[in-house]
PDB file of C-alpha atoms and ligand atoms in Angstrom:
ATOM      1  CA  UNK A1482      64.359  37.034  94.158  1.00  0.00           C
ATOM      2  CA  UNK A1483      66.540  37.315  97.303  1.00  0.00           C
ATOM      3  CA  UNK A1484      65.206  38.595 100.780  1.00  0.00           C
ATOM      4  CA  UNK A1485      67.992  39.622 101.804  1.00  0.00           C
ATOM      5  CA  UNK A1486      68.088  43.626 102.631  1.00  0.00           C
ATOM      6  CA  UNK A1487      64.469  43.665 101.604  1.00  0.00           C
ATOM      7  CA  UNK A1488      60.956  44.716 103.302  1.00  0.00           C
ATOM      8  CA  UNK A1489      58.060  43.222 103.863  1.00  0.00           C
ATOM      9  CA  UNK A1490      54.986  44.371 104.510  1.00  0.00           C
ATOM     10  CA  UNK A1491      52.712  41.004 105.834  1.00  0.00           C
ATOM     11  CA  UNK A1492      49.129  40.490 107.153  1.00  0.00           C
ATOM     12  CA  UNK A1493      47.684  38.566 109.229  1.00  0.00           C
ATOM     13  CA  UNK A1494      51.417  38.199 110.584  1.00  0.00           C
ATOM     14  CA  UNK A1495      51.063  37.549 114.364  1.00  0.00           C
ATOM     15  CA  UNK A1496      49.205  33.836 114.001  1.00  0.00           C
ATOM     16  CA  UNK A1497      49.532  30.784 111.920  1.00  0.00           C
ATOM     17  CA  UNK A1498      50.986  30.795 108.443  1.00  0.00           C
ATOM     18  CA  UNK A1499      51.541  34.456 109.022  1.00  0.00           C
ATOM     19  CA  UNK A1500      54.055  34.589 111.716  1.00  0.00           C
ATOM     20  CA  UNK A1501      55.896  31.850 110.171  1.00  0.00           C
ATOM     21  CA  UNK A1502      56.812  33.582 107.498  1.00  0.00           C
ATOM     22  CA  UNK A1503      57.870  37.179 109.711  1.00  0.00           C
ATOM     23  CA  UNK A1504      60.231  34.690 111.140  1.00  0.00           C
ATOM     24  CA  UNK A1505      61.550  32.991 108.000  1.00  0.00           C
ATOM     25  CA  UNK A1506      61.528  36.082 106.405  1.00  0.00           C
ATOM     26  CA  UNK A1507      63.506  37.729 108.955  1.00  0.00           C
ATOM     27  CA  UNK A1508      65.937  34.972 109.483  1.00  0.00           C
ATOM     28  CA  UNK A1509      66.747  35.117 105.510  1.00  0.00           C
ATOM     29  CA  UNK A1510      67.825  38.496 106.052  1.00  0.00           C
ATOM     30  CA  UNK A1511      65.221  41.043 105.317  1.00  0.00           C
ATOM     31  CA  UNK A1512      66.188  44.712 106.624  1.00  0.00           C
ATOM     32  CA  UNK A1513      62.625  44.868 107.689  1.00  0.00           C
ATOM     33  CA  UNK A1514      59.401  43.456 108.422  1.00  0.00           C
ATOM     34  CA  UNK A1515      55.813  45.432 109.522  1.00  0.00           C
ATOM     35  CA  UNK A1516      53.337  42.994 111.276  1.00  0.00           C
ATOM     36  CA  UNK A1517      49.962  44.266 110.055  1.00  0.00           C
ATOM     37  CA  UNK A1518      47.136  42.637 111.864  1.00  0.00           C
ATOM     38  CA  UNK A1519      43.572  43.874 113.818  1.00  0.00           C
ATOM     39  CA  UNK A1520      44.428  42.159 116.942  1.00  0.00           C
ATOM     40  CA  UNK A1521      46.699  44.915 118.806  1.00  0.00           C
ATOM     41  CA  UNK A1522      47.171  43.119 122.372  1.00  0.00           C
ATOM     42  CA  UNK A1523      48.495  40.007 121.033  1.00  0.00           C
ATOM     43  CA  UNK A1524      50.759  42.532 117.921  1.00  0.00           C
ATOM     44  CA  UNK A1525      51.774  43.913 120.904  1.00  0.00           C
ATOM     45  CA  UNK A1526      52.952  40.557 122.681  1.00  0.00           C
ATOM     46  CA  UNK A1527      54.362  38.968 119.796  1.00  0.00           C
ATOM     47  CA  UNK A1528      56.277  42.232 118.526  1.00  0.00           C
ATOM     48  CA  UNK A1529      57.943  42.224 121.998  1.00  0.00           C
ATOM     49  CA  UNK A1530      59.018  38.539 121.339  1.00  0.00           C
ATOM     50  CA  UNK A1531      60.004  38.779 117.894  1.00  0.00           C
ATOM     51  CA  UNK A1532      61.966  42.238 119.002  1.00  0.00           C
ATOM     52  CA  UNK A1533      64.221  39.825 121.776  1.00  0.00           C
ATOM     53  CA  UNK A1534      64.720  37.489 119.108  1.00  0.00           C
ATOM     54  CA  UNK A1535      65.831  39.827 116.374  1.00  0.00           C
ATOM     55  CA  UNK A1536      66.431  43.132 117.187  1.00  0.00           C
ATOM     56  CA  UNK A1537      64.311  46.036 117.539  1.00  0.00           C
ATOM     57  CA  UNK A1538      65.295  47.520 114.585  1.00  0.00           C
ATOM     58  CA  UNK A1539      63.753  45.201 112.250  1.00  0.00           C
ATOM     59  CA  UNK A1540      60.160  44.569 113.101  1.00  0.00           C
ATOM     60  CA  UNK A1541      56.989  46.827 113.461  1.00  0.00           C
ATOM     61  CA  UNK A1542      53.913  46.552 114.957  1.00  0.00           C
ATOM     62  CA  UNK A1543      50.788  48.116 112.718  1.00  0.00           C
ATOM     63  CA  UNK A1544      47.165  47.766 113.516  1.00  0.00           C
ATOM     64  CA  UNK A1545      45.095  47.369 110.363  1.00  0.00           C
ATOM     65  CA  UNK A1546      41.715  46.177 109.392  1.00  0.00           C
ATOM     66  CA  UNK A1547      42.757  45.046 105.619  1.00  0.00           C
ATOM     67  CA  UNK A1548      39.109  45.756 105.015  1.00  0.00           C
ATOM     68  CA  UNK A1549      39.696  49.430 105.881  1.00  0.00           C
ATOM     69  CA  UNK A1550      41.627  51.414 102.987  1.00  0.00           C
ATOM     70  CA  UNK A1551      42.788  54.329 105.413  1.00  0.00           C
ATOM     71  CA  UNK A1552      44.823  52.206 108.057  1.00  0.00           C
ATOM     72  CA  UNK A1553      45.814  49.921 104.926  1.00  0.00           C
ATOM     73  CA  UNK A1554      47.535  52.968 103.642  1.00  0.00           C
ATOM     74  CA  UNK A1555      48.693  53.712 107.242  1.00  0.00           C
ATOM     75  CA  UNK A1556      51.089  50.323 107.281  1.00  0.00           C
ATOM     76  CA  UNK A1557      52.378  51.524 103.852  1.00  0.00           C
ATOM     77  CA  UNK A1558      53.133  54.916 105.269  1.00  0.00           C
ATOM     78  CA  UNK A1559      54.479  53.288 108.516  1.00  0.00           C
ATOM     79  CA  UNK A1560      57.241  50.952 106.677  1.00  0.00           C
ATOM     80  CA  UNK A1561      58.432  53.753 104.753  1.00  0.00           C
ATOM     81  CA  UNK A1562      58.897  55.987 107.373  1.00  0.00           C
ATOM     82  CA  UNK A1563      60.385  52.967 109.386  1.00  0.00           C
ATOM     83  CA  UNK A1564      62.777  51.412 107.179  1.00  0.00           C
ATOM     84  CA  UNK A1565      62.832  53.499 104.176  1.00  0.00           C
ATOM     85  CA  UNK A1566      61.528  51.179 101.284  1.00  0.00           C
ATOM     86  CA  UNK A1567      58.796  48.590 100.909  1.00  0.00           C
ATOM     87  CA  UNK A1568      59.543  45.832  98.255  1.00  0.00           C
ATOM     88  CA  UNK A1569      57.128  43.246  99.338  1.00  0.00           C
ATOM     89  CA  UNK A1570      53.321  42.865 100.396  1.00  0.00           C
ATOM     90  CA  UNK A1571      52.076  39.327 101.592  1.00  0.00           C
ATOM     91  CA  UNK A1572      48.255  39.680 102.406  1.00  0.00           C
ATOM     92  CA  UNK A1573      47.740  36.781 104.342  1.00  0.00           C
ATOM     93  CA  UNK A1574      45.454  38.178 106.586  1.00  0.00           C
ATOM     94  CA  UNK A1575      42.014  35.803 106.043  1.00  0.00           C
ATOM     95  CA  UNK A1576      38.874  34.066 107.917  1.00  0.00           C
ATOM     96  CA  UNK A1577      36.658  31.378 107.615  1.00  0.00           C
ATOM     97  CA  UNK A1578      33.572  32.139 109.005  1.00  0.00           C
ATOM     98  CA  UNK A1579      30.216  30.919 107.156  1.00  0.00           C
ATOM     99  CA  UNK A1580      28.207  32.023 110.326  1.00  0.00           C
ATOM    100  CA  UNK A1581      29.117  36.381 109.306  1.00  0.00           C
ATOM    101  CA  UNK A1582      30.165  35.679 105.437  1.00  0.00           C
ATOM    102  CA  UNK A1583      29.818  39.219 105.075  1.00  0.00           C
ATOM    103  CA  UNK A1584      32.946  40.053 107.069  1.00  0.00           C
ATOM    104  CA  UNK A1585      34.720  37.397 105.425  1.00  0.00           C
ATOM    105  CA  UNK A1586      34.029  38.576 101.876  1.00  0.00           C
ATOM    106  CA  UNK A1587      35.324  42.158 103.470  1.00  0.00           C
ATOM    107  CA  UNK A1588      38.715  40.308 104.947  1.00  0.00           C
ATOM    108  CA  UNK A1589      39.373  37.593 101.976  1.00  0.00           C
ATOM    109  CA  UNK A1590      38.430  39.495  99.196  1.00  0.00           C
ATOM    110  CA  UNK A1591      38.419  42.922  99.495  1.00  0.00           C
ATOM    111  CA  UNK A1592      41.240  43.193 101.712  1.00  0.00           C
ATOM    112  CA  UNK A1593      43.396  41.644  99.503  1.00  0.00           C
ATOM    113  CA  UNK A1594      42.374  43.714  96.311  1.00  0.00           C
ATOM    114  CA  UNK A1595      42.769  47.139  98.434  1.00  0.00           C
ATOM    115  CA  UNK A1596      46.655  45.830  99.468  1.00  0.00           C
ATOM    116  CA  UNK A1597      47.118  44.821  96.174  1.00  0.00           C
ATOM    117  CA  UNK A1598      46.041  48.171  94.316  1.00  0.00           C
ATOM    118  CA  UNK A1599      47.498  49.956  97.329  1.00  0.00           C
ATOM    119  CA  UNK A1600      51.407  48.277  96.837  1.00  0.00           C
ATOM    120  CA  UNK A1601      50.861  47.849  92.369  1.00  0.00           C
ATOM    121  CA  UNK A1602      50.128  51.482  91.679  1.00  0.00           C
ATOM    122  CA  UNK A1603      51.386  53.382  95.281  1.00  0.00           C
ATOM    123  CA  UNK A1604      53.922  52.330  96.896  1.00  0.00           C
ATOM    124  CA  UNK A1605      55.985  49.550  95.541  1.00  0.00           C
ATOM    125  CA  UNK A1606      56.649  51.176  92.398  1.00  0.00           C
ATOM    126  CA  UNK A1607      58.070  54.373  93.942  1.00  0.00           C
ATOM    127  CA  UNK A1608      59.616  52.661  97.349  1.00  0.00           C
ATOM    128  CA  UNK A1609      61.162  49.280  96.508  1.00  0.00           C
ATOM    129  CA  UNK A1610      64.766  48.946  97.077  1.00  0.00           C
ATOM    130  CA  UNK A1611      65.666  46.736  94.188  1.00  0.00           C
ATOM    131  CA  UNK A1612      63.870  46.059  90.727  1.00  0.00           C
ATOM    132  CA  UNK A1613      62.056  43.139  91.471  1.00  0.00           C
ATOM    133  CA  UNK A1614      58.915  43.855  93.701  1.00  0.00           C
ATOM    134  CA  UNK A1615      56.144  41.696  94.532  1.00  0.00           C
ATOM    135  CA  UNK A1616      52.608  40.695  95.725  1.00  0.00           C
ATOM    136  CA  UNK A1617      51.982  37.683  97.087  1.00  0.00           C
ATOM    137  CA  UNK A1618      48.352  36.839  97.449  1.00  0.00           C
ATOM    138  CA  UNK A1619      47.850  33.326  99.920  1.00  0.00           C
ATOM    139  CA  UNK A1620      44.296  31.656  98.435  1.00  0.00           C
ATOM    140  CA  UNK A1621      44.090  28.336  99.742  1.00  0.00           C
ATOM    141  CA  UNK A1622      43.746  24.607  98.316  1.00  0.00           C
ATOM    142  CA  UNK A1623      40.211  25.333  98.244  1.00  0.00           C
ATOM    143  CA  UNK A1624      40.611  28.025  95.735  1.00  0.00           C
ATOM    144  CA  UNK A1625      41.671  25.157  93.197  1.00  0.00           C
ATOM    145  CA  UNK A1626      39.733  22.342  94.712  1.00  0.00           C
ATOM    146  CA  UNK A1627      36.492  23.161  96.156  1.00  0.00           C
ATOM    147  CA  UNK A1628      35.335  19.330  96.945  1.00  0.00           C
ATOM    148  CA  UNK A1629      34.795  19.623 100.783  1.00  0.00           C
ATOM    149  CA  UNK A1630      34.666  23.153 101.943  1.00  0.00           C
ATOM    150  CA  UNK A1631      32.888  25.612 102.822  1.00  0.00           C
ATOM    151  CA  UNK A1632      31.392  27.250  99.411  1.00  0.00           C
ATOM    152  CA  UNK A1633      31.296  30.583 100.714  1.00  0.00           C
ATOM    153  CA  UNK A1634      35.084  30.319 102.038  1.00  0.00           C
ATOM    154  CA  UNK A1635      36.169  29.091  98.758  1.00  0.00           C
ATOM    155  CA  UNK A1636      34.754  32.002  96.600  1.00  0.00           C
ATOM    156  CA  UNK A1637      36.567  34.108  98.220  1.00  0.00           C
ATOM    157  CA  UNK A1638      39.758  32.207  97.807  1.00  0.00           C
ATOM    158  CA  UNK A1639      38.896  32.251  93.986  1.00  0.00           C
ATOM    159  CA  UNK A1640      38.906  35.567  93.783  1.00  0.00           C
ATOM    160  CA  UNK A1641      42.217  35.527  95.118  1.00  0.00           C
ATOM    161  CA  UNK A1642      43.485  33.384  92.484  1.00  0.00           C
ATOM    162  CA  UNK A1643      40.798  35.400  89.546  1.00  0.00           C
ATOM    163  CA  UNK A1644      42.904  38.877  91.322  1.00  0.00           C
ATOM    164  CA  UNK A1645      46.414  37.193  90.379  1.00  0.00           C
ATOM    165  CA  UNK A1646      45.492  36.052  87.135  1.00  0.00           C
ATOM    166  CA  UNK A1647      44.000  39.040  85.603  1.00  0.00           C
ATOM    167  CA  UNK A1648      47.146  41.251  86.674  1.00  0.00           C
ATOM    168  CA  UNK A1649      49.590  38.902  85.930  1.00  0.00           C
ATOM    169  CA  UNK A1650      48.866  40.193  81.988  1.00  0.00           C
ATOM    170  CA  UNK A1651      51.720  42.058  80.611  1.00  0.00           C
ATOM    171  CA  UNK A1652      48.840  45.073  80.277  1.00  0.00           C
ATOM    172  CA  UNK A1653      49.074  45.075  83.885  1.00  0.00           C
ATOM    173  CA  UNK A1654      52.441  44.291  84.569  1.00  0.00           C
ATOM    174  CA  UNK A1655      54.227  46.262  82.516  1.00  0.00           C
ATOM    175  CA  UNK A1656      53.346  49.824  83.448  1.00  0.00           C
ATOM    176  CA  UNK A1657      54.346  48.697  87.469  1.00  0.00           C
ATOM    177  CA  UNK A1658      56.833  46.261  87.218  1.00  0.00           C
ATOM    178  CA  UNK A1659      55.138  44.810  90.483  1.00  0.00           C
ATOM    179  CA  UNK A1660      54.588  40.532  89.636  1.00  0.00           C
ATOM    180  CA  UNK A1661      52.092  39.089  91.261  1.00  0.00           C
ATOM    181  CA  UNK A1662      52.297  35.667  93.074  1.00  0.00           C
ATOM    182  CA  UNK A1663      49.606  33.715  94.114  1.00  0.00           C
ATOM    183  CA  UNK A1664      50.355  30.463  97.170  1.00  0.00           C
ATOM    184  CA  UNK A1665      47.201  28.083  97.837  1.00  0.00           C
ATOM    185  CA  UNK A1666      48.227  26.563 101.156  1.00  0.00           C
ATOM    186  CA  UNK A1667      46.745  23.390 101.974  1.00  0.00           C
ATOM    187  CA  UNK A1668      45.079  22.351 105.129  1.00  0.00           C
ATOM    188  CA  UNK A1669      47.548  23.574 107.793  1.00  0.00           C
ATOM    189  CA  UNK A1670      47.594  23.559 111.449  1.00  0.00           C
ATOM    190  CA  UNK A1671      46.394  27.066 112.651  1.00  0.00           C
ATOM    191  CA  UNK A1672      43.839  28.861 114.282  1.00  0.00           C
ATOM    192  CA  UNK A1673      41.853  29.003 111.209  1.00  0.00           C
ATOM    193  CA  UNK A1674      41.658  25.392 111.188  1.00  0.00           C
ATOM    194  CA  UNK A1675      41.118  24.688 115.575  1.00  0.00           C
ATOM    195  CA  UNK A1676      37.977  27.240 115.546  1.00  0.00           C
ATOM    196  CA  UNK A1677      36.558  25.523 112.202  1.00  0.00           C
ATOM    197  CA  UNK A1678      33.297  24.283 114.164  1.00  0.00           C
ATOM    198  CA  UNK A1679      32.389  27.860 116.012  1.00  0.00           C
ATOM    199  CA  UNK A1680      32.284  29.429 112.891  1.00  0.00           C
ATOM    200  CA  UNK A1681      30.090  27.131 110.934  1.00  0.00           C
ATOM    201  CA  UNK A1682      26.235  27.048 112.056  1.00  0.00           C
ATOM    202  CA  UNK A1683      25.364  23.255 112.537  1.00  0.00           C
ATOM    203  CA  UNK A1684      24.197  21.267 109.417  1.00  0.00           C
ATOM    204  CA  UNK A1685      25.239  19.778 106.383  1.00  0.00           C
ATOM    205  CA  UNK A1686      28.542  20.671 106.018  1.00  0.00           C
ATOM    206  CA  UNK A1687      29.528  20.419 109.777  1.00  0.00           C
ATOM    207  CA  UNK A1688      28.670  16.542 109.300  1.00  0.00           C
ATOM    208  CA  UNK A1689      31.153  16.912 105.908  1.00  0.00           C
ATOM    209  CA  UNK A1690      33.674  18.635 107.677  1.00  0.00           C
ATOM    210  CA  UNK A1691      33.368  15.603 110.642  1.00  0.00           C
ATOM    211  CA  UNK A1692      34.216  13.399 107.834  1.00  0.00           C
ATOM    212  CA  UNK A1693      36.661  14.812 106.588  1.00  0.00           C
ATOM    213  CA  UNK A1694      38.919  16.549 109.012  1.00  0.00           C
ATOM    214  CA  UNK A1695      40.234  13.617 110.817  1.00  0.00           C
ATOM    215  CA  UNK A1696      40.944  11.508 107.799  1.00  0.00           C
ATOM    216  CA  UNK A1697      43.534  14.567 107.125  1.00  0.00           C
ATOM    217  CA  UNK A1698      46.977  14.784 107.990  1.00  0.00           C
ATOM    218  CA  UNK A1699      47.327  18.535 108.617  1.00  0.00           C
ATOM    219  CA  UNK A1700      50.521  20.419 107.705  1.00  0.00           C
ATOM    220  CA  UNK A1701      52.540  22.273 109.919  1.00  0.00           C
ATOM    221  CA  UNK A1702      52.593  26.409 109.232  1.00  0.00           C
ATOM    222  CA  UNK A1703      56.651  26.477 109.113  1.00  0.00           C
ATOM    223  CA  UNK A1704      56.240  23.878 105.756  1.00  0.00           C
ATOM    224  CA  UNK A1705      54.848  27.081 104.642  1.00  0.00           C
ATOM    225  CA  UNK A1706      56.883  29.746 105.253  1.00  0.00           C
ATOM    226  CA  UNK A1707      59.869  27.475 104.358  1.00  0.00           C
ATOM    227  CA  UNK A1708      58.080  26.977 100.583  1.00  0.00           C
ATOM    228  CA  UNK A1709      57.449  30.685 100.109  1.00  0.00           C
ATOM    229  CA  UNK A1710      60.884  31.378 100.737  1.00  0.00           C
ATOM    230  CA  UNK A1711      62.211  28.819  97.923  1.00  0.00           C
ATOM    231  CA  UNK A1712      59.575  30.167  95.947  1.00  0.00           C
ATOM    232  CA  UNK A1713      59.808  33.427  96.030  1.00  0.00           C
ATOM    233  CA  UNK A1714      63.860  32.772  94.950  1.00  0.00           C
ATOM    234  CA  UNK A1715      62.576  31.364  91.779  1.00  0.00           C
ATOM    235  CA  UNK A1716      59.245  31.822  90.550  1.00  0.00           C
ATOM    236  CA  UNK A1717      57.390  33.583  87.202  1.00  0.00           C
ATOM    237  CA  UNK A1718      54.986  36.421  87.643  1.00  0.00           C
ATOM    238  CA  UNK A1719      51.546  35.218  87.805  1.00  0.00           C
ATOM    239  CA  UNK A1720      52.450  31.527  89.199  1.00  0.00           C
ATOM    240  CA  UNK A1721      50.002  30.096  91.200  1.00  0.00           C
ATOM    241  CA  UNK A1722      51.759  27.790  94.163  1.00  0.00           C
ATOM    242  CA  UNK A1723      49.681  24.968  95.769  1.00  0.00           C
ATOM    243  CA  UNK A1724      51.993  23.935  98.713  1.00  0.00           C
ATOM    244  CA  UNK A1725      50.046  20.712 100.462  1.00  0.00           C
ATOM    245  CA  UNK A1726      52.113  17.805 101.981  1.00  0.00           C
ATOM    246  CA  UNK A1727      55.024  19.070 102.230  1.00  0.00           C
ATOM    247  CA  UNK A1728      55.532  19.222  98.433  1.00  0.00           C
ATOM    248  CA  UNK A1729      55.616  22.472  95.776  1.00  0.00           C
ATOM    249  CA  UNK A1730      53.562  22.511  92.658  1.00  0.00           C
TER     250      UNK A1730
HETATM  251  P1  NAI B2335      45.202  32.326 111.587  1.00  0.00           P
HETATM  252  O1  NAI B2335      43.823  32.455 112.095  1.00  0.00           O
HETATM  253  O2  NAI B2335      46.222  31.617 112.417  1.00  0.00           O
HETATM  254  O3  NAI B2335      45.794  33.777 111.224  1.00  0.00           O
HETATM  255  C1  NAI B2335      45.028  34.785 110.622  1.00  0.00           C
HETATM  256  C2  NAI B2335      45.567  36.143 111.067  1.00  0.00           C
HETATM  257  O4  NAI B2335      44.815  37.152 110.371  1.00  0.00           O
HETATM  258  C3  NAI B2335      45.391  36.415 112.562  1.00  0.00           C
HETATM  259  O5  NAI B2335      46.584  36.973 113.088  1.00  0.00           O
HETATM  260  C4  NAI B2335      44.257  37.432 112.606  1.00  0.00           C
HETATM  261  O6  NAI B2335      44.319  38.315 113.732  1.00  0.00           O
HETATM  262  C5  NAI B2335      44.480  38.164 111.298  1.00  0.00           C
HETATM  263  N1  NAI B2335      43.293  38.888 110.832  1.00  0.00           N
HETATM  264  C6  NAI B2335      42.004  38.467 110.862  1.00  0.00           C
HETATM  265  N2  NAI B2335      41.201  39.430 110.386  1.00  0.00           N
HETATM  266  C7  NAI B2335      41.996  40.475 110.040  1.00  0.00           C
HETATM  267  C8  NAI B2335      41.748  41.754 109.494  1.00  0.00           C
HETATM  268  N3  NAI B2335      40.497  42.187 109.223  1.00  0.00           N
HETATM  269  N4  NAI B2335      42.795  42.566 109.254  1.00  0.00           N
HETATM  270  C9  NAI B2335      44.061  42.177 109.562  1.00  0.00           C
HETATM  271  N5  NAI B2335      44.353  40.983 110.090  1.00  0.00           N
HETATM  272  C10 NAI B2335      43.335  40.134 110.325  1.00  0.00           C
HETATM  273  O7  NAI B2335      45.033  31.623 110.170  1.00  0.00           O
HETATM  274  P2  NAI B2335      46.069  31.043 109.095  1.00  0.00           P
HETATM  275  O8  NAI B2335      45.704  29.643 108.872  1.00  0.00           O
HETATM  276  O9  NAI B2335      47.456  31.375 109.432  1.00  0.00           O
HETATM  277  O10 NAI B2335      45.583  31.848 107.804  1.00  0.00           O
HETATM  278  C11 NAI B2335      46.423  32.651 107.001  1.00  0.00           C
HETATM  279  C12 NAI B2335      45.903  32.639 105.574  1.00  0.00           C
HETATM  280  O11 NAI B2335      46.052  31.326 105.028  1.00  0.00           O
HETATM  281  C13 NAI B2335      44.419  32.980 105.436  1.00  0.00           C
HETATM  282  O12 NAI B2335      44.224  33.806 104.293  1.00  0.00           O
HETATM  283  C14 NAI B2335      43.769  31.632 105.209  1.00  0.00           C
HETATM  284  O13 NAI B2335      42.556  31.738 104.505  1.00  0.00           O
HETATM  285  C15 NAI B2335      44.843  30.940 104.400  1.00  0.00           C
HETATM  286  N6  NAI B2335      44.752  29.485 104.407  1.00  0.00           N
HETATM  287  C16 NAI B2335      44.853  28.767 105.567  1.00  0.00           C
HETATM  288  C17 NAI B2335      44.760  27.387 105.530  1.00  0.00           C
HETATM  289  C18 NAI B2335      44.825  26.549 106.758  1.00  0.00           C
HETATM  290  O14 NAI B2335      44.508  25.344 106.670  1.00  0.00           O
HETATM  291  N7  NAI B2335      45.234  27.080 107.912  1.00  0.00           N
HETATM  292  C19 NAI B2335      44.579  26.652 104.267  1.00  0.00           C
HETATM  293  C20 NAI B2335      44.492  27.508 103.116  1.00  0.00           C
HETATM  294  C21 NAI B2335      44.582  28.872 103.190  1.00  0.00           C
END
């Protein structure tokens, strides 16, 4: 599929892999992008940068918990009545945090499946511009190779990937005409990544993760956004992407 004249509708957009891909997106021409993220003073900062840089016309600004169905639904509403259509939904938005995996489940799992349900039978059905709409879901490397993580972190991320492969069925697809896209990043440099050690309680796999981390070359978040560009040109519903070292597979 082509970006250009599209919308977007992305999570988690004003940090890290995110933001990287408002940018890409925007510079390959969609008509619109919202910014849907909990953190309204920084949405607030980056919208006015991203505004200077693009035009005012072509980015929004929408607080929403993805854990909270009613101001989910909100930054559906809020694209429409912005820029008329809404043919894509990236949920993004995710946390790593063993020390409250409660919240985390809330953000990395049910998040997703609310945006998901939310675009497949709501809105991108009725509101996309063109006939190829999509979801893209991000899991993680650790959805597909749970060696040195964080066990709680990586169930959520296979959910993700369970989520993409049970509605990638043509019983699913079919009735929507929605596909369903699933990207497993792998260990890039973002916030997610700096704050690893506050949001693990000392132990066993802090003394893992200080094995591990430094032996790692971490990616940069624009070798992401770049990939899901080139891969959303060209991919098959129900692909799963693992994008790690600056290759595609
Ligand atoms: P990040 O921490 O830079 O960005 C996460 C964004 O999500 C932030 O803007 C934050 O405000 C937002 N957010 C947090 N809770 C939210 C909520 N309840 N509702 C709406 N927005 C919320 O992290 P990064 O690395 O850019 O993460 C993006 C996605 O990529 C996440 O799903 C993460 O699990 C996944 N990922 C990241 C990897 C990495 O090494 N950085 C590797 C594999 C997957």
């Amino acid at each position: 599929m082509s970006l250009t004249n599209k919308v977007a509708l992305i999570t988690g957009a004003i940090s890290g892999i995110g933001l990287c891909c408002v940018k890409e997106f925007l510079r390959n021409g969609v008509k619109g992008v919202t910014l849907a993220d909990v953190n309204v003073e920084k949405g607030k900062e980056i919208l006015s940068l991203l505004e200077k840089e693009f035009g005012s016309k072509r980015v929004i600004f929408v607080k929403v918990d993805v854990s909270n169905q009613d101001e989910f639904e909100d930054a559906f509403k809020k694209t429409i009545e912005a820029f008329g259509n809404i043919d894509i939904l990236v949920n993004n938005a995710g946390i790593l945090d063993e020390r409250d995996f409660k919240r985390m489940v809330d953000i990395n799992v049910n998040g997703v499946i609310i945006g998901t349900f939310l675009a497949m039978e709501n809105y991108l059905p009725k509101y996309k511009t063109y006939d190829d709409p999509v979801v893209v879901n991000i899991s993680s490397l650790y959805g597909l190779d749970p060696s040195i993580c964080s066990p709680k972190y990586t169930a959520t991320k296979y959910a993700v990937l369970g989520l993409g492969r049970s509605l990638s069925d043509k019983t699913h697809f079919e009735p929507t005409g929605v596909k369903i896209l699933t990207i497993c990043p792998g260990l890039t440099e973002t916030a997610i990544v700096n704050d690893i050690y506050e949001k693990h309680p000392p132990g066993r796999y802090v003394n893992i993760l200080n094995n591990f981390l430094p032996t790692i070359n971490l990616q940069k978040p624009e070798v992401l956004s770049l990939a899901m560009v080139k891969i959303l040109e060209n991919f098959q519903n129900g692909d799963v992407w693992l994008v790690e070292d600056n290759q595609c597979h």
